[in-house]
């Protein structure tokens, strides 16, 4: 396989977990909910998906189980923050800690074993094309699902009445409530969608990317997904570009070591997080850009009788 083709393929596969988790978080934040528990939902999706996939021999069931696990964690977050009006930041951090600890406990029987892997799509003739065939027509189904979700979320947010309601709830929940919309229901559904996407992103790591379970295998990708939403200024199309960029930075260490570039491995491992910090600092300096798309009620609790 040519080097350029191999690099592009690894960038795509490295970006998919980030893109899925960030898409779900984007929808949740557009509704006005700041969920910092993305890392916890991803790792629970990874362990639950692998456990079901390994036990049943069906990667598809594993992916469905991962989405259910992520949604269950999100439902817990939604109940605490939307119904009991707990602090969103503190609850999100607690959700991440819960997910990391619980996944380690659940994953003990599955450590070090290999499970079934999702097969790549093969389209006759098209998949056999040089260079473009493997990149465009021979990916695994989750890659195509992620691409469809990008366009689907963009269409939903900016071309449908339900998307307009969701954005209205995120921008001014009091006015949306006054117009008769259920702020809690809209936000709860958005949080559940975010949890399902995060769970699917985690399952991509354990079922598609590596086909095995490793403790803490998300390795901070949930935090990068949170930064990616800000990087994209809450726009799905920019999110796709950012996902590829962050995915490229993440796999740079592998290719740099393969080419024998004399850069300390510790520095290469830290590159995704350094990039995250630099990007956030640069974007934060442009206040006009931040204000144009930032949901005005992001992180603010809503109580109907107030």
mmCIF file of N, CA and C in Angstrom, residues 193-289:
data_model
loop_
_atom_site.group_PDB
_atom_site.id
_atom_site.type_symbol
_atom_site.label_atom_id
_atom_site.label_comp_id
_atom_site.label_asym_id
_atom_site.label_seq_id
_atom_site.Cartn_x
_atom_site.Cartn_y
_atom_site.Cartn_z
ATOM 1 N N UNK A 193 -29.150 11.776 22.718
ATOM 2 C CA UNK A 193 -28.494 11.641 21.414
ATOM 3 C C UNK A 193 -26.983 11.789 21.562
ATOM 4 N N UNK A 194 -26.572 12.761 22.381
ATOM 5 C CA UNK A 194 -25.147 12.937 22.615
ATOM 6 C C UNK A 194 -24.519 11.723 23.264
ATOM 7 N N UNK A 195 -25.223 11.105 24.210
ATOM 8 C CA UNK A 195 -24.701 9.912 24.859
ATOM 9 C C UNK A 195 -24.585 8.742 23.902
ATOM 10 N N UNK A 196 -25.590 8.553 23.038
ATOM 11 C CA UNK A 196 -25.550 7.458 22.063
ATOM 12 C C UNK A 196 -24.386 7.636 21.098
ATOM 13 N N UNK A 197 -24.158 8.866 20.647
ATOM 14 C CA UNK A 197 -23.032 9.140 19.736
ATOM 15 C C UNK A 197 -21.694 8.898 20.433
ATOM 16 N N UNK A 198 -21.578 9.326 21.678
ATOM 17 C CA UNK A 198 -20.340 9.107 22.425
ATOM 18 C C UNK A 198 -20.095 7.614 22.631
ATOM 19 N N UNK A 199 -21.148 6.868 22.963
ATOM 20 C CA UNK A 199 -21.008 5.418 23.118
ATOM 21 C C UNK A 199 -20.569 4.749 21.835
ATOM 22 N N UNK A 200 -21.127 5.194 20.697
ATOM 23 C CA UNK A 200 -20.738 4.647 19.407
ATOM 24 C C UNK A 200 -19.279 4.985 19.095
ATOM 25 N N UNK A 201 -18.861 6.207 19.458
ATOM 26 C CA UNK A 201 -17.465 6.576 19.257
ATOM 27 C C UNK A 201 -16.525 5.711 20.074
ATOM 28 N N UNK A 202 -16.927 5.389 21.300
ATOM 29 C CA UNK A 202 -16.107 4.507 22.120
ATOM 30 C C UNK A 202 -16.058 3.097 21.560
ATOM 31 N N UNK A 203 -17.212 2.614 21.066
ATOM 32 C CA UNK A 203 -17.254 1.273 20.489
ATOM 33 C C UNK A 203 -16.414 1.179 19.228
ATOM 34 N N UNK A 204 -16.264 2.273 18.512
ATOM 35 C CA UNK A 204 -15.420 2.261 17.311
ATOM 36 C C UNK A 204 -13.985 1.882 17.679
ATOM 37 N N UNK A 205 -13.550 2.347 18.846
ATOM 38 C CA UNK A 205 -12.192 2.031 19.280
ATOM 39 C C UNK A 205 -12.036 0.551 19.611
ATOM 40 N N UNK A 206 -13.025 -0.027 20.289
ATOM 41 C CA UNK A 206 -12.882 -1.399 20.776
ATOM 42 C C UNK A 206 -13.362 -2.462 19.795
ATOM 43 N N UNK A 207 -14.199 -2.090 18.843
ATOM 44 C CA UNK A 207 -14.750 -3.076 17.912
ATOM 45 C C UNK A 207 -14.169 -2.926 16.503
ATOM 46 N N UNK A 208 -13.947 -1.694 16.074
ATOM 47 C CA UNK A 208 -13.491 -1.452 14.702
ATOM 48 C C UNK A 208 -12.001 -1.151 14.656
ATOM 49 N N UNK A 209 -11.550 -0.239 15.490
ATOM 50 C CA UNK A 209 -10.174 0.260 15.417
ATOM 51 C C UNK A 209 -9.162 -0.784 15.888
ATOM 52 N N UNK A 210 -9.435 -1.423 17.022
ATOM 53 C CA UNK A 210 -8.473 -2.381 17.577
ATOM 54 C C UNK A 210 -9.041 -3.789 17.746
ATOM 55 N N UNK A 211 -10.358 -3.932 17.822
ATOM 56 C CA UNK A 211 -11.018 -5.227 18.072
ATOM 57 C C UNK A 211 -10.552 -5.865 19.368
ATOM 58 N N UNK A 212 -10.316 -5.040 20.380
ATOM 59 C CA UNK A 212 -9.992 -5.558 21.702
ATOM 60 C C UNK A 212 -10.279 -4.479 22.741
ATOM 61 N N UNK A 213 -10.380 -4.919 23.986
ATOM 62 C CA UNK A 213 -10.652 -3.989 25.079
ATOM 63 C C UNK A 213 -9.380 -3.738 25.872
ATOM 64 N N UNK A 214 -9.084 -2.458 26.086
ATOM 65 C CA UNK A 214 -7.975 -2.042 26.930
ATOM 66 C C UNK A 214 -8.488 -0.998 27.907
ATOM 67 N N UNK A 215 -8.133 -1.142 29.160
ATOM 68 C CA UNK A 215 -8.590 -0.194 30.166
ATOM 69 C C UNK A 215 -8.136 1.218 29.813
ATOM 70 N N UNK A 216 -9.068 2.176 29.943
ATOM 71 C CA UNK A 216 -8.809 3.584 29.649
ATOM 72 C C UNK A 216 -8.369 3.791 28.196
ATOM 73 N N UNK A 217 -8.924 3.000 27.279
ATOM 74 C CA UNK A 217 -8.486 3.061 25.891
ATOM 75 C C UNK A 217 -8.949 4.327 25.169
ATOM 76 N N UNK A 218 -9.897 5.054 25.722
ATOM 77 C CA UNK A 218 -10.281 6.314 25.090
ATOM 78 C C UNK A 218 -9.178 7.362 25.217
ATOM 79 N N UNK A 219 -8.372 7.269 26.250
ATOM 80 C CA UNK A 219 -7.140 8.076 26.392
ATOM 81 C C UNK A 219 -7.368 9.566 26.168
ATOM 82 N N UNK A 220 -8.421 10.103 26.761
ATOM 83 C CA UNK A 220 -8.650 11.549 26.683
ATOM 84 C C UNK A 220 -9.363 12.024 25.438
ATOM 85 N N UNK A 221 -9.823 11.110 24.598
ATOM 86 C CA UNK A 221 -10.514 11.534 23.372
ATOM 87 C C UNK A 221 -11.816 12.273 23.670
ATOM 88 N N UNK A 222 -12.451 11.949 24.785
ATOM 89 C CA UNK A 222 -13.670 12.659 25.148
ATOM 90 C C UNK A 222 -13.410 14.126 25.414
ATOM 91 N N UNK A 223 -12.284 14.435 26.038
ATOM 92 C CA UNK A 223 -11.933 15.824 26.300
ATOM 93 C C UNK A 223 -11.591 16.556 25.002
ATOM 94 N N UNK A 224 -10.916 15.852 24.092
ATOM 95 C CA UNK A 224 -10.600 16.459 22.798
ATOM 96 C C UNK A 224 -11.892 16.724 22.017
ATOM 97 N N UNK A 225 -12.868 15.820 22.127
ATOM 98 C CA UNK A 225 -14.154 16.020 21.455
ATOM 99 C C UNK A 225 -14.851 17.280 21.975
ATOM 100 N N UNK A 226 -14.757 17.518 23.271
ATOM 101 C CA UNK A 226 -15.329 18.743 23.836
ATOM 102 C C UNK A 226 -14.674 19.981 23.247
ATOM 103 N N UNK A 227 -13.348 19.940 23.139
ATOM 104 C CA UNK A 227 -12.629 21.074 22.544
ATOM 105 C C UNK A 227 -12.957 21.222 21.065
ATOM 106 N N UNK A 228 -13.199 20.106 20.418
ATOM 107 C CA UNK A 228 -13.505 20.128 18.991
ATOM 108 C C UNK A 228 -14.811 20.861 18.709
ATOM 109 N N UNK A 229 -15.776 20.759 19.611
ATOM 110 C CA UNK A 229 -17.041 21.476 19.446
ATOM 111 C C UNK A 229 -16.808 22.980 19.451
ATOM 112 N N UNK A 230 -15.961 23.437 20.363
ATOM 113 C CA UNK A 230 -15.629 24.863 20.416
ATOM 114 C C UNK A 230 -14.831 25.266 19.188
ATOM 115 N N UNK A 231 -13.886 24.397 18.779
ATOM 116 C CA UNK A 231 -13.092 24.657 17.581
ATOM 117 C C UNK A 231 -13.996 24.861 16.366
ATOM 118 N N UNK A 232 -15.066 24.068 16.273
ATOM 119 C CA UNK A 232 -15.981 24.152 15.135
ATOM 120 C C UNK A 232 -17.019 25.252 15.296
ATOM 121 N N UNK A 233 -16.960 25.990 16.406
ATOM 122 C CA UNK A 233 -17.936 27.032 16.741
ATOM 123 C C UNK A 233 -19.371 26.524 16.557
ATOM 124 N N UNK A 234 -19.611 25.318 17.041
ATOM 125 C CA UNK A 234 -20.936 24.713 17.091
ATOM 126 C C UNK A 234 -21.574 24.542 15.704
ATOM 127 N N UNK A 235 -20.745 24.309 14.687
ATOM 128 C CA UNK A 235 -21.237 24.068 13.334
ATOM 129 C C UNK A 235 -20.789 22.678 12.868
ATOM 130 N N UNK A 236 -21.704 21.821 12.433
ATOM 131 C CA UNK A 236 -21.359 20.429 12.106
ATOM 132 C C UNK A 236 -20.325 20.295 10.982
ATOM 133 N N UNK A 237 -20.417 21.100 9.947
ATOM 134 C CA UNK A 237 -19.485 20.970 8.827
ATOM 135 C C UNK A 237 -18.058 21.311 9.255
ATOM 136 N N UNK A 238 -17.913 22.335 10.057
ATOM 137 C CA UNK A 238 -16.585 22.662 10.581
ATOM 138 C C UNK A 238 -16.087 21.563 11.509
ATOM 139 N N UNK A 239 -17.028 20.906 12.153
ATOM 140 C CA UNK A 239 -16.668 19.818 13.055
ATOM 141 C C UNK A 239 -15.986 18.683 12.287
ATOM 142 N N UNK A 240 -16.483 18.386 11.095
ATOM 143 C CA UNK A 240 -15.888 17.329 10.281
ATOM 144 C C UNK A 240 -14.450 17.676 9.909
ATOM 145 N N UNK A 241 -14.223 18.927 9.539
ATOM 146 C CA UNK A 241 -12.866 19.364 9.195
ATOM 147 C C UNK A 241 -11.961 19.298 10.420
ATOM 148 N N UNK A 242 -12.477 19.762 11.550
ATOM 149 C CA UNK A 242 -11.700 19.707 12.782
ATOM 150 C C UNK A 242 -11.388 18.294 13.209
ATOM 151 N N UNK A 243 -12.352 17.376 13.002
ATOM 152 C CA UNK A 243 -12.116 15.981 13.349
ATOM 153 C C UNK A 243 -10.959 15.390 12.564
ATOM 154 N N UNK A 244 -10.884 15.692 11.279
ATOM 155 C CA UNK A 244 -9.776 15.210 10.456
ATOM 156 C C UNK A 244 -8.458 15.824 10.907
ATOM 157 N N UNK A 245 -8.494 17.110 11.257
ATOM 158 C CA UNK A 245 -7.274 17.780 11.717
ATOM 159 C C UNK A 245 -6.759 17.167 13.007
ATOM 160 N N UNK A 246 -7.644 16.984 13.968
ATOM 161 C CA UNK A 246 -7.230 16.420 15.248
ATOM 162 C C UNK A 246 -6.845 14.953 15.093
ATOM 163 N N UNK A 247 -7.530 14.243 14.189
ATOM 164 C CA UNK A 247 -7.148 12.861 13.922
ATOM 165 C C UNK A 247 -5.761 12.778 13.317
ATOM 166 N N UNK A 248 -5.437 13.716 12.423
ATOM 167 C CA UNK A 248 -4.107 13.737 11.805
ATOM 168 C C UNK A 248 -3.024 13.991 12.843
ATOM 169 N N UNK A 249 -3.287 14.901 13.761
ATOM 170 C CA UNK A 249 -2.314 15.180 14.822
ATOM 171 C C UNK A 249 -2.137 13.949 15.709
ATOM 172 N N UNK A 250 -3.243 13.241 15.946
ATOM 173 C CA UNK A 250 -3.174 12.076 16.818
ATOM 174 C C UNK A 250 -2.334 10.941 16.262
ATOM 175 N N UNK A 251 -2.348 10.740 14.939
ATOM 176 C CA UNK A 251 -1.582 9.627 14.357
ATOM 177 C C UNK A 251 -0.204 10.070 13.879
ATOM 178 N N UNK A 252 0.102 11.366 14.020
ATOM 179 C CA UNK A 252 1.410 11.863 13.590
ATOM 180 C C UNK A 252 2.543 11.142 14.306
ATOM 181 N N UNK A 253 2.318 10.839 15.574
ATOM 182 C CA UNK A 253 3.358 10.165 16.359
ATOM 183 C C UNK A 253 3.718 8.808 15.771
ATOM 184 N N UNK A 254 2.719 8.076 15.265
ATOM 185 C CA UNK A 254 2.980 6.750 14.711
ATOM 186 C C UNK A 254 3.841 6.832 13.459
ATOM 187 N N UNK A 255 3.502 7.746 12.564
ATOM 188 C CA UNK A 255 4.252 7.846 11.316
ATOM 189 C C UNK A 255 5.617 8.497 11.531
ATOM 190 N N UNK A 256 5.698 9.413 12.491
ATOM 191 C CA UNK A 256 6.996 10.019 12.783
ATOM 192 C C UNK A 256 7.978 8.970 13.297
ATOM 193 N N UNK A 257 7.506 8.070 14.157
ATOM 194 C CA UNK A 257 8.377 7.010 14.660
ATOM 195 C C UNK A 257 8.720 6.008 13.555
ATOM 196 N N UNK A 258 7.747 5.744 12.659
ATOM 197 C CA UNK A 258 8.002 4.800 11.561
ATOM 198 C C UNK A 258 9.053 5.333 10.594
ATOM 199 N N UNK A 259 9.070 6.650 10.399
ATOM 200 C CA UNK A 259 10.044 7.258 9.497
ATOM 201 C C UNK A 259 11.367 7.552 10.187
ATOM 202 N N UNK A 260 11.450 7.228 11.480
ATOM 203 C CA UNK A 260 12.698 7.415 12.198
ATOM 204 C C UNK A 260 13.034 8.855 12.525
ATOM 205 N N UNK A 261 12.018 9.708 12.620
ATOM 206 C CA UNK A 261 12.254 11.110 12.966
ATOM 207 C C UNK A 261 12.649 11.206 14.435
ATOM 208 N N UNK A 262 13.731 11.890 14.698
ATOM 209 C CA UNK A 262 14.286 11.940 16.050
ATOM 210 C C UNK A 262 13.604 12.920 16.965
ATOM 211 N N UNK A 263 12.332 12.687 17.253
ATOM 212 C CA UNK A 263 11.565 13.527 18.177
ATOM 213 C C UNK A 263 11.157 12.655 19.359
ATOM 214 N N UNK A 264 11.351 13.127 20.584
ATOM 215 C CA UNK A 264 10.984 12.313 21.748
ATOM 216 C C UNK A 264 9.536 11.827 21.676
ATOM 217 N N UNK A 265 9.323 10.563 21.977
ATOM 218 C CA UNK A 265 7.978 9.988 21.896
ATOM 219 C C UNK A 265 7.005 10.669 22.857
ATOM 220 N N UNK A 266 7.531 11.137 24.003
ATOM 221 C CA UNK A 266 6.671 11.813 24.974
ATOM 222 C C UNK A 266 6.073 13.093 24.379
ATOM 223 N N UNK A 267 6.883 13.806 23.598
ATOM 224 C CA UNK A 267 6.382 15.029 22.952
ATOM 225 C C UNK A 267 5.325 14.700 21.912
ATOM 226 N N UNK A 268 5.550 13.643 21.137
ATOM 227 C CA UNK A 268 4.591 13.249 20.117
ATOM 228 C C UNK A 268 3.267 12.814 20.744
ATOM 229 N N UNK A 269 3.356 12.112 21.876
ATOM 230 C CA UNK A 269 2.136 11.687 22.571
ATOM 231 C C UNK A 269 1.332 12.866 23.088
ATOM 232 N N UNK A 270 2.017 13.952 23.418
ATOM 233 C CA UNK A 270 1.329 15.121 23.967
ATOM 234 C C UNK A 270 0.786 16.049 22.886
ATOM 235 N N UNK A 271 1.128 15.795 21.607
ATOM 236 C CA UNK A 271 0.737 16.711 20.532
ATOM 237 C C UNK A 271 -0.777 16.945 20.431
ATOM 238 N N UNK A 272 -1.631 15.899 20.515
ATOM 239 C CA UNK A 272 -3.074 16.172 20.425
ATOM 240 C C UNK A 272 -3.572 17.143 21.493
ATOM 241 N N UNK A 273 -3.027 17.031 22.700
ATOM 242 C CA UNK A 273 -3.479 17.892 23.789
ATOM 243 C C UNK A 273 -2.889 19.291 23.675
ATOM 244 N N UNK A 274 -1.642 19.383 23.217
ATOM 245 C CA UNK A 274 -1.046 20.695 22.961
ATOM 246 C C UNK A 274 -1.814 21.419 21.854
ATOM 247 N N UNK A 275 -2.175 20.665 20.820
ATOM 248 C CA UNK A 275 -2.951 21.255 19.726
ATOM 249 C C UNK A 275 -4.298 21.752 20.230
ATOM 250 N N UNK A 276 -4.929 20.977 21.097
ATOM 251 C CA UNK A 276 -6.213 21.378 21.668
ATOM 252 C C UNK A 276 -6.098 22.702 22.404
ATOM 253 N N UNK A 277 -5.074 22.838 23.231
ATOM 254 C CA UNK A 277 -4.884 24.071 24.001
ATOM 255 C C UNK A 277 -4.633 25.256 23.083
ATOM 256 N N UNK A 278 -3.758 25.075 22.101
ATOM 257 C CA UNK A 278 -3.424 26.166 21.171
ATOM 258 C C UNK A 278 -4.654 26.612 20.395
ATOM 259 N N UNK A 279 -5.425 25.650 19.896
ATOM 260 C CA UNK A 279 -6.620 25.974 19.120
ATOM 261 C C UNK A 279 -7.632 26.735 19.967
ATOM 262 N N UNK A 280 -7.853 26.287 21.199
ATOM 263 C CA UNK A 280 -8.806 26.968 22.073
ATOM 264 C C UNK A 280 -8.370 28.394 22.384
ATOM 265 N N UNK A 281 -7.076 28.591 22.590
ATOM 266 C CA UNK A 281 -6.569 29.941 22.872
ATOM 267 C C UNK A 281 -6.786 30.851 21.667
ATOM 268 N N UNK A 282 -6.491 30.331 20.470
ATOM 269 C CA UNK A 282 -6.639 31.138 19.263
ATOM 270 C C UNK A 282 -8.106 31.511 19.026
ATOM 271 N N UNK A 283 -8.987 30.524 19.160
ATOM 272 C CA UNK A 283 -10.412 30.781 18.919
ATOM 273 C C UNK A 283 -10.983 31.728 19.968
ATOM 274 N N UNK A 284 -10.563 31.568 21.205
ATOM 275 C CA UNK A 284 -11.090 32.407 22.286
ATOM 276 C C UNK A 284 -10.742 33.878 22.103
ATOM 277 N N UNK A 285 -9.697 34.160 21.358
ATOM 278 C CA UNK A 285 -9.309 35.554 21.122
ATOM 279 C C UNK A 285 -10.263 36.254 20.160
ATOM 280 N N UNK A 286 -10.987 35.474 19.350
ATOM 281 C CA UNK A 286 -11.943 36.047 18.405
ATOM 282 C C UNK A 286 -13.328 36.041 19.048
ATOM 283 N N UNK A 287 -13.631 37.074 19.808
ATOM 284 C CA UNK A 287 -14.879 37.116 20.551
ATOM 285 C C UNK A 287 -16.106 37.186 19.649
ATOM 286 N N UNK A 288 -15.978 37.865 18.499
ATOM 287 C CA UNK A 288 -17.114 37.969 17.583
ATOM 288 C C UNK A 288 -17.506 36.594 17.051
ATOM 289 N N UNK A 289 -16.498 35.790 16.717
ATOM 290 C CA UNK A 289 -16.762 34.444 16.219
ATOM 291 C C UNK A 289 -17.396 33.583 17.303
#
